Coordinates of C-alpha atoms in Angstrom, one line a residue:
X57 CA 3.7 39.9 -44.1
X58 CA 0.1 39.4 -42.7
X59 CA 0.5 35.6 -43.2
X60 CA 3.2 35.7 -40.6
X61 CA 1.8 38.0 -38.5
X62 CA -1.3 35.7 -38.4
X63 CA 0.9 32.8 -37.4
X64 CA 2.6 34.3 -34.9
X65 CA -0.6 35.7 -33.1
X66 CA -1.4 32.0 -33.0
X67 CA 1.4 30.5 -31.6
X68 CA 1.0 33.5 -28.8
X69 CA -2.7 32.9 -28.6
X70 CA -1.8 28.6 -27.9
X71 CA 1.1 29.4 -25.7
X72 CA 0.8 29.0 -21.7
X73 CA 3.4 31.7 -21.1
X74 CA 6.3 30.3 -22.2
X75 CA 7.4 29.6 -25.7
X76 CA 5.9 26.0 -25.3
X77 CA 4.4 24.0 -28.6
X78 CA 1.4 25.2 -30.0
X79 CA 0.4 20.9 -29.9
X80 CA -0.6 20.6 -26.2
X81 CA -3.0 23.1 -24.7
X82 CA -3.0 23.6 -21.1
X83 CA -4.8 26.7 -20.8
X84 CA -7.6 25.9 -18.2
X85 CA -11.2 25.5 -19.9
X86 CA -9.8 26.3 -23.3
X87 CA -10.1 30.3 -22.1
X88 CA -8.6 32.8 -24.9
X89 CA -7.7 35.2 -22.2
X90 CA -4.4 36.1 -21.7
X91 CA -3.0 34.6 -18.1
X92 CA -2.6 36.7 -15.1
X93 CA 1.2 36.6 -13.2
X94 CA 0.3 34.8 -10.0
X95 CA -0.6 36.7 -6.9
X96 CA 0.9 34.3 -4.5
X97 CA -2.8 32.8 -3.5
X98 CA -2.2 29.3 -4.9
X99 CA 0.6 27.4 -4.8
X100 CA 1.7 23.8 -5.8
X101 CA 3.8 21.2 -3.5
X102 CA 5.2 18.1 -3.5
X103 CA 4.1 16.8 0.4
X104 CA 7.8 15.3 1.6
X105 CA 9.9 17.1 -1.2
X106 CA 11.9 19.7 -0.3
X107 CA 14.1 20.4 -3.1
X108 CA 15.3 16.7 -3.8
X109 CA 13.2 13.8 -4.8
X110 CA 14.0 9.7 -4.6
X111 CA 14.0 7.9 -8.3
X112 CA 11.0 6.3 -9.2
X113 CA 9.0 6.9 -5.3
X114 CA 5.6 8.3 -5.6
X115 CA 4.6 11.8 -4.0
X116 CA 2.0 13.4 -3.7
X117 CA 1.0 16.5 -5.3
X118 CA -0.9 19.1 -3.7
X119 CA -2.2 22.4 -5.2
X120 CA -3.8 24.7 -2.7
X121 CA -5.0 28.3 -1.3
X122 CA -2.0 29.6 0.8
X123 CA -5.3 31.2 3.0
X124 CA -7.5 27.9 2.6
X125 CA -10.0 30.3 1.7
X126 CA -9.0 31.2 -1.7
X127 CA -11.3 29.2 -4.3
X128 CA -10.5 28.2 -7.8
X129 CA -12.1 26.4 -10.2
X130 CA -10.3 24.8 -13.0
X131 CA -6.2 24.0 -13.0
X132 CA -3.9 21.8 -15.3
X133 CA -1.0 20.2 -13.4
X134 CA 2.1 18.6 -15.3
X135 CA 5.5 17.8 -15.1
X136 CA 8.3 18.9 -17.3
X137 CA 11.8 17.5 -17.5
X138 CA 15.2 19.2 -17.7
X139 CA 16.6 19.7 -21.2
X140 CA 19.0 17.1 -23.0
X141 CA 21.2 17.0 -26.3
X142 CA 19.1 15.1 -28.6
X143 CA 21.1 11.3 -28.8
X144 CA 20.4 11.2 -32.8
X145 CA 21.0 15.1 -33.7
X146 CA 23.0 17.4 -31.6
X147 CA 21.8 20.3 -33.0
X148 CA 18.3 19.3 -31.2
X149 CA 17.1 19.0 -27.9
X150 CA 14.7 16.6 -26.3
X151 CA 13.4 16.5 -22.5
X152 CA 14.9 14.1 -19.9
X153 CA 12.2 11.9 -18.2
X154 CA 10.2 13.9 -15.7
X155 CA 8.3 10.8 -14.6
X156 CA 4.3 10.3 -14.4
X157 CA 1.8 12.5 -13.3
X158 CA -1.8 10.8 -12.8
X159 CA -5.0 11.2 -10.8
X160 CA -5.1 10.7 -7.0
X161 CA -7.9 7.8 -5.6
X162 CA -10.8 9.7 -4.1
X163 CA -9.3 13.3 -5.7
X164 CA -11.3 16.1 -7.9
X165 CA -8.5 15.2 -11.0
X166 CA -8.8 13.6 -13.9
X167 CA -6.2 12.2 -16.8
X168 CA -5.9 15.9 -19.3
X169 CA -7.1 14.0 -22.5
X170 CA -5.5 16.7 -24.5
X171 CA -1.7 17.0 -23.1
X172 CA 0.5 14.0 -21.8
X173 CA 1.4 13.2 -18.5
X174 CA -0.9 16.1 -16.8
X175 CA -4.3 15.9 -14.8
X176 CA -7.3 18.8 -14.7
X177 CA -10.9 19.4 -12.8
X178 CA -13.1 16.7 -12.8
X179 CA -16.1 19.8 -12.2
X180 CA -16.6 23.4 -12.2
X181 CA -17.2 23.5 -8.3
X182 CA -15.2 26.0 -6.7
X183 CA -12.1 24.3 -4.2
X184 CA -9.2 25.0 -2.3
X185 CA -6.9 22.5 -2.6
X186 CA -6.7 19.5 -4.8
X187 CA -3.9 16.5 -5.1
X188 CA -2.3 14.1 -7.9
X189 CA 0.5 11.5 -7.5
X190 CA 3.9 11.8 -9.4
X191 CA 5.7 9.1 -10.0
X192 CA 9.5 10.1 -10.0
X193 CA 11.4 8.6 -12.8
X194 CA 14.3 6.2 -12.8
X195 CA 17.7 7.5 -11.9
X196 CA 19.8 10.2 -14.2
X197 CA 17.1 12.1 -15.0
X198 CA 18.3 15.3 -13.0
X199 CA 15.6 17.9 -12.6
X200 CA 12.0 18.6 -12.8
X201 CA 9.7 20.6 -12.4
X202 CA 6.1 20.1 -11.5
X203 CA 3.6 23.0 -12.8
X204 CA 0.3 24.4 -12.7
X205 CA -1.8 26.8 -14.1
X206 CA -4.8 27.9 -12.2
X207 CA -8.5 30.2 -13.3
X208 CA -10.9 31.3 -10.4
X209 CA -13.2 32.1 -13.2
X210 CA -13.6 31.1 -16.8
X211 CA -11.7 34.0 -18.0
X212 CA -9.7 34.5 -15.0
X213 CA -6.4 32.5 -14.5
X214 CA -2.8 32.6 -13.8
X215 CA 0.1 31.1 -14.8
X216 CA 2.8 29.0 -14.1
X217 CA 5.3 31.0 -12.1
X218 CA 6.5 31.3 -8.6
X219 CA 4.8 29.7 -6.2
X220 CA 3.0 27.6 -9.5
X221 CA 6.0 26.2 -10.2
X222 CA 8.1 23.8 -8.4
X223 CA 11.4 22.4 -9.5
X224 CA 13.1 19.2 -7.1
X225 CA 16.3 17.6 -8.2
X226 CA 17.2 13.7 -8.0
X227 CA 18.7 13.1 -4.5
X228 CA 22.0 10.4 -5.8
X229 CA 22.2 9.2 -2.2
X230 CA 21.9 5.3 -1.4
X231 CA 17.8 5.4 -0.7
X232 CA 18.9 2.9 2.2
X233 CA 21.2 5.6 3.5
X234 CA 17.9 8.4 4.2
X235 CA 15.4 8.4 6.7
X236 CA 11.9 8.8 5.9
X237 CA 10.1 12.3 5.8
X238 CA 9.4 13.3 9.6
X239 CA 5.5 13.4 9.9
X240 CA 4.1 16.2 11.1
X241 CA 0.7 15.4 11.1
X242 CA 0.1 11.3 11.6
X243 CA -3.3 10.7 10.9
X244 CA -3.4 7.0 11.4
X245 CA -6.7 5.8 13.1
X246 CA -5.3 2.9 14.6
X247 CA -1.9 1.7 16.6
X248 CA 0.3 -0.5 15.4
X249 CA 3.2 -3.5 16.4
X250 CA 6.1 -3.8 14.8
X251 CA 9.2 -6.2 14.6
X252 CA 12.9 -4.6 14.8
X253 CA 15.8 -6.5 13.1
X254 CA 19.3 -5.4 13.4
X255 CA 21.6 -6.9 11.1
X256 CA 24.8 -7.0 11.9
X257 CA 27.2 -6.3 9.2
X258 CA 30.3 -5.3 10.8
X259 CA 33.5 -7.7 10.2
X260 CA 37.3 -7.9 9.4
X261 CA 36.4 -9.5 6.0
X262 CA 33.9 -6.4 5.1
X263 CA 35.6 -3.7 7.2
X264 CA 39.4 -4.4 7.0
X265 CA 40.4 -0.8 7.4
X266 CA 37.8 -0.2 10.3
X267 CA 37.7 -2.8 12.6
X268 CA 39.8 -3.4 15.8
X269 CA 43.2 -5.0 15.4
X270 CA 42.5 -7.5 18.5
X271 CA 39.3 -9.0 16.0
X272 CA 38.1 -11.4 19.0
X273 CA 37.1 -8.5 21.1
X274 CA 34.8 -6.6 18.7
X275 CA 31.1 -6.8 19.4
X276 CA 27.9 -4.6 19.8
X277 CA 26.5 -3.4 22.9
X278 CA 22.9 -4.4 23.3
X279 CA 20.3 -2.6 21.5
X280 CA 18.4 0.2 23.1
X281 CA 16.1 3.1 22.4
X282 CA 12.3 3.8 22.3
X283 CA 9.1 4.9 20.4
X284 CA 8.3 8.1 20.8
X285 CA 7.1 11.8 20.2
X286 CA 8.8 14.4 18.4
X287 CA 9.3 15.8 22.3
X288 CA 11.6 13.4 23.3
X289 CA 15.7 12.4 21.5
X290 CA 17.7 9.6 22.6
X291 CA 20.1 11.8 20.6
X292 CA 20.4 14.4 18.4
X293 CA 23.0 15.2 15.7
X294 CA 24.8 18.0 16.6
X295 CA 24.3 17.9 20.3
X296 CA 26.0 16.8 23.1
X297 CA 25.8 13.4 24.3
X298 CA 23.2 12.6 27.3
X299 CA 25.5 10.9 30.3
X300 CA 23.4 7.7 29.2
X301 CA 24.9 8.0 25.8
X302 CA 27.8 8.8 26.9
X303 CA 28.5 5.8 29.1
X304 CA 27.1 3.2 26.6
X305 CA 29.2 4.8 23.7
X306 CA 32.3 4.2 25.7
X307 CA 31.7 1.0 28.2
X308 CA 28.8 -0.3 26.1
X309 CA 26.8 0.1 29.6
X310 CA 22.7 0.1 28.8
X311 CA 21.8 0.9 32.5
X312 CA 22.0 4.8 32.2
X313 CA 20.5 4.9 28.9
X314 CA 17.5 2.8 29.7
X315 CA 16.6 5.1 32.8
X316 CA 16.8 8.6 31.5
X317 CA 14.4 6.7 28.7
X318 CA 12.7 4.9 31.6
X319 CA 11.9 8.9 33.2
X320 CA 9.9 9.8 30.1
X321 CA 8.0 6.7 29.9
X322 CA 3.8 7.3 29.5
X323 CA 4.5 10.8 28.6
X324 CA 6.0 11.1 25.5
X325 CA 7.4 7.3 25.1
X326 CA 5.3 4.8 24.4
X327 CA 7.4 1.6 24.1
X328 CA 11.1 1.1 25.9
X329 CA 13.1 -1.0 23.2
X330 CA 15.8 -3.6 24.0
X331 CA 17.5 -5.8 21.9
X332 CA 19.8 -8.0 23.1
X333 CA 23.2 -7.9 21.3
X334 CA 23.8 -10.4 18.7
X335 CA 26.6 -13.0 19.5
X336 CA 29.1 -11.5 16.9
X337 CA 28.9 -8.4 14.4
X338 CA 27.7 -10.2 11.5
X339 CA 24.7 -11.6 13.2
X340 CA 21.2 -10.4 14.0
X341 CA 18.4 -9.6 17.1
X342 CA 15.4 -8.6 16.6
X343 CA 12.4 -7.0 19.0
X344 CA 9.2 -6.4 18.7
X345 CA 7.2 -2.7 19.7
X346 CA 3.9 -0.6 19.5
X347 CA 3.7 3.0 17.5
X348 CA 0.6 5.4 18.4
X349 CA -0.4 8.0 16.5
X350 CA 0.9 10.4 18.7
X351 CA 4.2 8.2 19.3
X352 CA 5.5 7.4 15.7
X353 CA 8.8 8.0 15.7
X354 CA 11.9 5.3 16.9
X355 CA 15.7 6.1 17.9
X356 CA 17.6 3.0 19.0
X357 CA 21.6 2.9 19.7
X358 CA 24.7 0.0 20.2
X359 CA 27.5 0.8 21.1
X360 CA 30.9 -0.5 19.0
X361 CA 32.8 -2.2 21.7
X362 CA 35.9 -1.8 21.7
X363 CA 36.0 1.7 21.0
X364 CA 36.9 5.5 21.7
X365 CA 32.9 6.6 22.0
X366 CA 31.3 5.2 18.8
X367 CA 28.3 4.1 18.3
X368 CA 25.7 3.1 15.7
X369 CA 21.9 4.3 15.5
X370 CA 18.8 6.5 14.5
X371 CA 17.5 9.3 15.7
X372 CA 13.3 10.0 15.3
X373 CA 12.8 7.5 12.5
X374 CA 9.5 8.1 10.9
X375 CA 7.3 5.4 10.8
X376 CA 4.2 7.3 10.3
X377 CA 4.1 7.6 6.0
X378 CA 4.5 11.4 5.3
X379 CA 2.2 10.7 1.9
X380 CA -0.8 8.7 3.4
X381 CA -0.8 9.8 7.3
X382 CA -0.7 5.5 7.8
X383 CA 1.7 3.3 8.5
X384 CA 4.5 2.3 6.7
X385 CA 4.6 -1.5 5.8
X386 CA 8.6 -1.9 5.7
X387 CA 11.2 0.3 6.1
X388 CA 15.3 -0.6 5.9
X389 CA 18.1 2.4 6.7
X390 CA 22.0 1.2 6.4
X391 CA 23.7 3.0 9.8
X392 CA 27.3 4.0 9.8
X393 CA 29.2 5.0 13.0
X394 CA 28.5 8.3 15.0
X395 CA 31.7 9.9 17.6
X396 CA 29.5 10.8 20.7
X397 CA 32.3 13.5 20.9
X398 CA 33.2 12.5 24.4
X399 CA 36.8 10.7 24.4
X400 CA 39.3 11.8 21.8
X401 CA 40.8 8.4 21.5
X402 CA 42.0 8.1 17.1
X403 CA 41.6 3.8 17.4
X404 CA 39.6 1.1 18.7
X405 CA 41.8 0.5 21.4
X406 CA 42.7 3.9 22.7
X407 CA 42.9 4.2 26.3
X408 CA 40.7 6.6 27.6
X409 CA 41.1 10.3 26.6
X410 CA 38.1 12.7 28.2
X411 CA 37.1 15.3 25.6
X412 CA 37.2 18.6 27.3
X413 CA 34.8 20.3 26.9
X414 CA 32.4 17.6 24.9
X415 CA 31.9 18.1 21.3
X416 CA 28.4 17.7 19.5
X417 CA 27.4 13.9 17.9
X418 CA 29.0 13.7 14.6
X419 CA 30.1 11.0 11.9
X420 CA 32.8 9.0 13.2
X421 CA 35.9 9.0 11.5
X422 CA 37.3 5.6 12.3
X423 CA 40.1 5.4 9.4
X424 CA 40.9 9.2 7.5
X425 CA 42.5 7.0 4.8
X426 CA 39.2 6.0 3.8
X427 CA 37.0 8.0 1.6
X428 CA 33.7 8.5 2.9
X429 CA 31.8 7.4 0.2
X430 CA 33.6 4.1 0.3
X431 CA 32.5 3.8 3.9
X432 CA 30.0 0.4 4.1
X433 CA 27.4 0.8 6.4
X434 CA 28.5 -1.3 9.8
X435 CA 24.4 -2.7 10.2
X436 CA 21.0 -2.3 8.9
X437 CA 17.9 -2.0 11.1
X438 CA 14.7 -3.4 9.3
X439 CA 11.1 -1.8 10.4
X440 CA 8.0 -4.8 9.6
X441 CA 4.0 -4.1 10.2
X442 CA 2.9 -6.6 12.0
X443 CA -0.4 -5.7 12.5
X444 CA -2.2 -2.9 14.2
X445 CA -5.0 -2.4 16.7
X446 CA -7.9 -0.2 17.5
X447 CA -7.2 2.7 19.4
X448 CA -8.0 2.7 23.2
X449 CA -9.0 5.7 25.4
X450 CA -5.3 5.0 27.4
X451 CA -2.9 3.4 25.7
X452 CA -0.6 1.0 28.0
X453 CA 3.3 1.6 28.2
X454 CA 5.8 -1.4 27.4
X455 CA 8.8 -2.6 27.9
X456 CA 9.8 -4.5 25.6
X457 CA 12.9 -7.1 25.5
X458 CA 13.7 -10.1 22.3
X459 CA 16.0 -12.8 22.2
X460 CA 19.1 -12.8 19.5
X461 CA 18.1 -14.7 16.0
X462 CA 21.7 -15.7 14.3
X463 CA 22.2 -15.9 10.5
X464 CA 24.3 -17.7 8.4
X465 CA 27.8 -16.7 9.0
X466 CA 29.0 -16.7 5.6
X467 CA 30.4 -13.9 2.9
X468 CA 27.8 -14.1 0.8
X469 CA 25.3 -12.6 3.1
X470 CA 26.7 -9.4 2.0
X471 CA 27.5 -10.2 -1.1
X472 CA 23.8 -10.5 -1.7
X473 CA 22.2 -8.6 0.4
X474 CA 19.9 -5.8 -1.8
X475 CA 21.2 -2.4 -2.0
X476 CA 17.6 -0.6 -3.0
X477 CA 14.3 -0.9 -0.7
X478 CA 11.9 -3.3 -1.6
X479 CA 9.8 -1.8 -4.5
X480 CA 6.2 -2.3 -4.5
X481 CA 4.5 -3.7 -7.3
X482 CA 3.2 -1.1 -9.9
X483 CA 0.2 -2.8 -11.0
X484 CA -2.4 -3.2 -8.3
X485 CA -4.5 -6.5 -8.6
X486 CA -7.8 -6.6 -9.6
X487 CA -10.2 -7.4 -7.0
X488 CA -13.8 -9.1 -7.3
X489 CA -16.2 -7.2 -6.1
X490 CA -19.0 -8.4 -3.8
X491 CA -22.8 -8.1 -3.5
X492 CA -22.3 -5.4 -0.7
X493 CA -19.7 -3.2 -2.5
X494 CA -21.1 -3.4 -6.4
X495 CA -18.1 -2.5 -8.6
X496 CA -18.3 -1.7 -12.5
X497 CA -16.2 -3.8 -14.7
X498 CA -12.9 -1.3 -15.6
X499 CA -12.6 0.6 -18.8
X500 CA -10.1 0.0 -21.2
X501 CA -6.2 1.0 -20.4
X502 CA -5.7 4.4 -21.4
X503 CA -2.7 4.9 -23.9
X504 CA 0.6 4.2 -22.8
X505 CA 2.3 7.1 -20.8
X506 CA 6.1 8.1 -20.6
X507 CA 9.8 9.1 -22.4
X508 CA 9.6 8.1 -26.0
X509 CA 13.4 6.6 -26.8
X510 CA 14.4 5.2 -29.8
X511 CA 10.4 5.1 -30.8
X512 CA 9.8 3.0 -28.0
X513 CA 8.0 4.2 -24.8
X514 CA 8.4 2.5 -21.2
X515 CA 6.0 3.8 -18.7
X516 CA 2.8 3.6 -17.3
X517 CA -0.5 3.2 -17.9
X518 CA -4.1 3.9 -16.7
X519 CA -7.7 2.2 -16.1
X520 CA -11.0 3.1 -14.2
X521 CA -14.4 1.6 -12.9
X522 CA -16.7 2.7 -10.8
X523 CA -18.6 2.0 -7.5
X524 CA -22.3 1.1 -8.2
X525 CA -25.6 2.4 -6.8
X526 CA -28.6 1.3 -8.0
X527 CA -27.0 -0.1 -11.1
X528 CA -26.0 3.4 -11.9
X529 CA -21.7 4.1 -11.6
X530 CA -21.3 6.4 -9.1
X531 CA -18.3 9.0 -9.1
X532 CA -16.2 9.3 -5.6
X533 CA -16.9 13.1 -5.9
X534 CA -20.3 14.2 -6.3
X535 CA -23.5 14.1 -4.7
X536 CA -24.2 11.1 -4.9
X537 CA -21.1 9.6 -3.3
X538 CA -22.4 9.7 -0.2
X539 CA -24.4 6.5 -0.9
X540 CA -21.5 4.6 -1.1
X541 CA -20.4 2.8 2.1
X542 CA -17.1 3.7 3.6
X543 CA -15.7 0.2 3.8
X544 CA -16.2 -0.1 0.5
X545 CA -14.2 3.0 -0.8
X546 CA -11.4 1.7 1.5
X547 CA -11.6 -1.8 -0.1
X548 CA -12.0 -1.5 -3.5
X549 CA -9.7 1.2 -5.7
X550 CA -11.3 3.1 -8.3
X551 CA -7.9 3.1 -10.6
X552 CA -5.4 0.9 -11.2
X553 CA -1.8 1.7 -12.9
X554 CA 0.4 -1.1 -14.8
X555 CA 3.9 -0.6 -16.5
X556 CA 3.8 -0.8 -20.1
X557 CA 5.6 -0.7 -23.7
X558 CA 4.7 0.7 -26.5
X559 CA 5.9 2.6 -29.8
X560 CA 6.1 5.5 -30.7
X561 CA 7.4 8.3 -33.0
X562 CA 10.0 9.8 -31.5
X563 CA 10.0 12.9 -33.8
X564 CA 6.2 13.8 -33.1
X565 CA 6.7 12.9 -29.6
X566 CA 9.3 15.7 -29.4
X567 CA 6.7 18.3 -31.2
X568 CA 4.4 17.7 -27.8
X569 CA 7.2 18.0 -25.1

């Protein structure tokens, strides 16, 4: 009896609140204490994460002082996947992937050498607020939840609960299909240009349910809209229709449009956009326009001609990147027909039928025989950095107009056009350093990170250097960091991450989950 009871005062005495495995340790500084329930001064957040999350994008992970006065001093941070029936034993469970939580460039985290997939303090120095990246994992991985436990002194802490804990769910929407986070707080120090393509990909062959029966008369309107501030809409879902939007919805008329846009111009527009419309609906035109920090979002519409009042477009698309506060090299969104809810008309070539009284901008419903998530999108507007410019004490206003760039007119455009944004490569190259920004050679790779399956693990892995002072390695947070120059922290990264494969045991993997 005293044997057990011995055991079981050590599994409580390893155990971060919940009945986890005695094998991974994430009570801050080792403490013996027993944790506090939180007190709702510290929470944890994932910055553009409500309560769904996009397979295998990064976020950012921020665990702060509600006050921003509030100090702690040590923390863990980890992420935890849903629960699954073991694939080899059903009377087991194992954990779903919850994806890769490492250290943030320039942050006060470092890799938790005693528990996978988890950061801690890189000092003792009380903070605020510190941030990690997560790396979502691939698709079908449901839930996770991100965690953190948190000591203001050595003895002091609190667990993971409430406002500690954070659960998000994977969002199984097309990624091309959702907007970008809206930034409230662009922090970019410079402005920037960028090109606008609309592709067309509208056509009887694509669209046989949903495109007009006289197929020589369908087109889109030109393209028009603006970059802007978070004051002004060209629309809004949910809202009536401006007359401008109203007359280019039905008659595929700009000239309204462009001058309620034109009244707002050098106040809270920064560039007037105009595309003109590509020759046929499977075709492309393109434009170019300038973002400020304080103008960083874009609506543009086209009208479907012929039609009742639909039309295709964005509304305050974020170009500003929610995670960084810089701007966003490429962005692609599929668009899909809007009813300006301002002629009842059921086909393309209704005659005209006023809606009395107007009804707020929905989704179109163009054919109810089709399912709506069989619906293709009708076009795809691509966002390019071209390049960007210092900031000047008045920014100048544009109007801006391109010429119409065809593509090949044939099937297999869409046959093969991607259905998943561009993905960035995860392993960043290694740069040389120069005499002026003296870098350390990096340390080895740190062990292979990630779901072990079938004793295999795919994942991620991590490596380190350091800037150089003197011949001495310098940390990014410390005294002595001051002494490294700026434009060297901003050209050379301190970390680098790299997929990887490795083995594993998958039955001492599932004692550390």
């Amino acid at each position: 009896m005293g044997y057990v009871l011995e055991v079981f005062i050590l599994l409580v005495t390893f155990t971060i609140c919940t009945c986890e495995d005695i094998l991974c340790d994430r009570r801050p500084l080792g403490t013996t204490t027993d944790p506090l329930p939180p007190d709702s001064r510290f929470k944890i957040e994932i910055i553009g994460v409500n309560d769904k999350y996009i397979p295998t994008r990064q976020y950012t992970i921020r665990l702060s002082a509600m006050d921003g006065v509030s100090t702690f001093i040590a923390f863990t941070i980890w992420a935890r996947g849903d629960i699954k029936p073991h694939d080899k034993n059903p009377q087991k469970t194992a954990h779903l992937d919850p994806g890769f939580v490492f250290p943030a460039p320039h942050s006060e985290t470092t890799p938790n050498k005693k528990c996978n997939n988890s950061v801690v303090q890189t000092d003792l120095t009380p903070k605020t607020s510190v941030e990690a990246y997560w790396k979502a994992p691939k698709k079908e991985n449901k839930c996770v939840t991100i965690n953190a436990v948190v000591a203001v002194k050595r003895d002091v802490w609190y667990r993971q609960d409430g406002p500690l804990s954070k659960r998000v769910c994977e969002d199984r929407r097309n990624v091309l299909d959702m907007q970008p986070t809206k930034n409230d707080n662009c922090t970019a120090q410079e402005d920037a240009r960028y090109l606008l393509t609309f592709e067309g990909m509208w056509s009887y062959n694509t669209h046989s349910k949903m495109f007009p029966e006289s197929e020589d008369l369908a087109r889109f309107s030109d393209v028009v809209g603006a970059s802007h501030n978070s004051k002004f809409n060209v629309f809004k879902y949910n809202s009536d229709a401006s007359e401008g939007l109203k007359r280019l919805a039905e008659q595929g008329n700009t000239t309204q449009l462009e001058i309620e846009i034109m009244k707002q111009l050098g106040r809270n527009i920064r560039t007037i956009i105009k595309a003109v419309a590509p020759p046929k609906t499977n075709m492309m035109t393109t434009s170019m326009f300038r973002v400020t920090r304080e103008h960083h979002l874009v609506s543009l519409v086209t009208a479907l001609i012929p039609s009742p009042d639909w039309f295709l477009g964005v509304s305050n698309m974020e170009l500003c990147d929610v995670r960084t506060g810089t701007w966003a090299n490429n962005l692609t969104l599929n668009l899909y027909p809007m009813d300006a809810g301002t002629d009842s008309g059921k086909k393309f070539e209704s005659s005209n039928d006023e809606t009395m009284p107007p009804q707020p901008i929905s989704p179109a419903v163009i054919n109810p025989s089709v399912p709506k998530e069989e619906v293709r999108p009708f076009a795809r507007l691509q966002f390019d950095l071209i390049r960007t410019y210092a900031r000047t004490a008045t920014s100048e206003v544009t109007y801006e107009v391109t010429n119409t760039e065809e593509v090949e007119e044939t099937e297999t455009v869409y046959a093969t056009t991607p259905t998943t944004q561009r993905e960035t490569r995860m392993e960043i190259a290694s740069e040389e350093s120069d005499p002026n920004c003296p870098m350390s050679g990096w340390d080895e790779w740190l062990s292979c990170e990630g779901e072990c399956i079938d004793n295999q693990i795919e994942g991620y892995q991590m490596r380190f250097r350091h800037h150089m002072v003197n011949n001495q390695p310098v940390d990014l947070i410390g005294p002595l960091s001051k002494r490294i120059p700026k434009d060297c922290i901003e050209k050379y990264s301190v970390t680098e991450l790299r997929a990887c494969t490795d083995s594993c045991d998958e039955e001492e993997n599932e004692a550390q989950e």
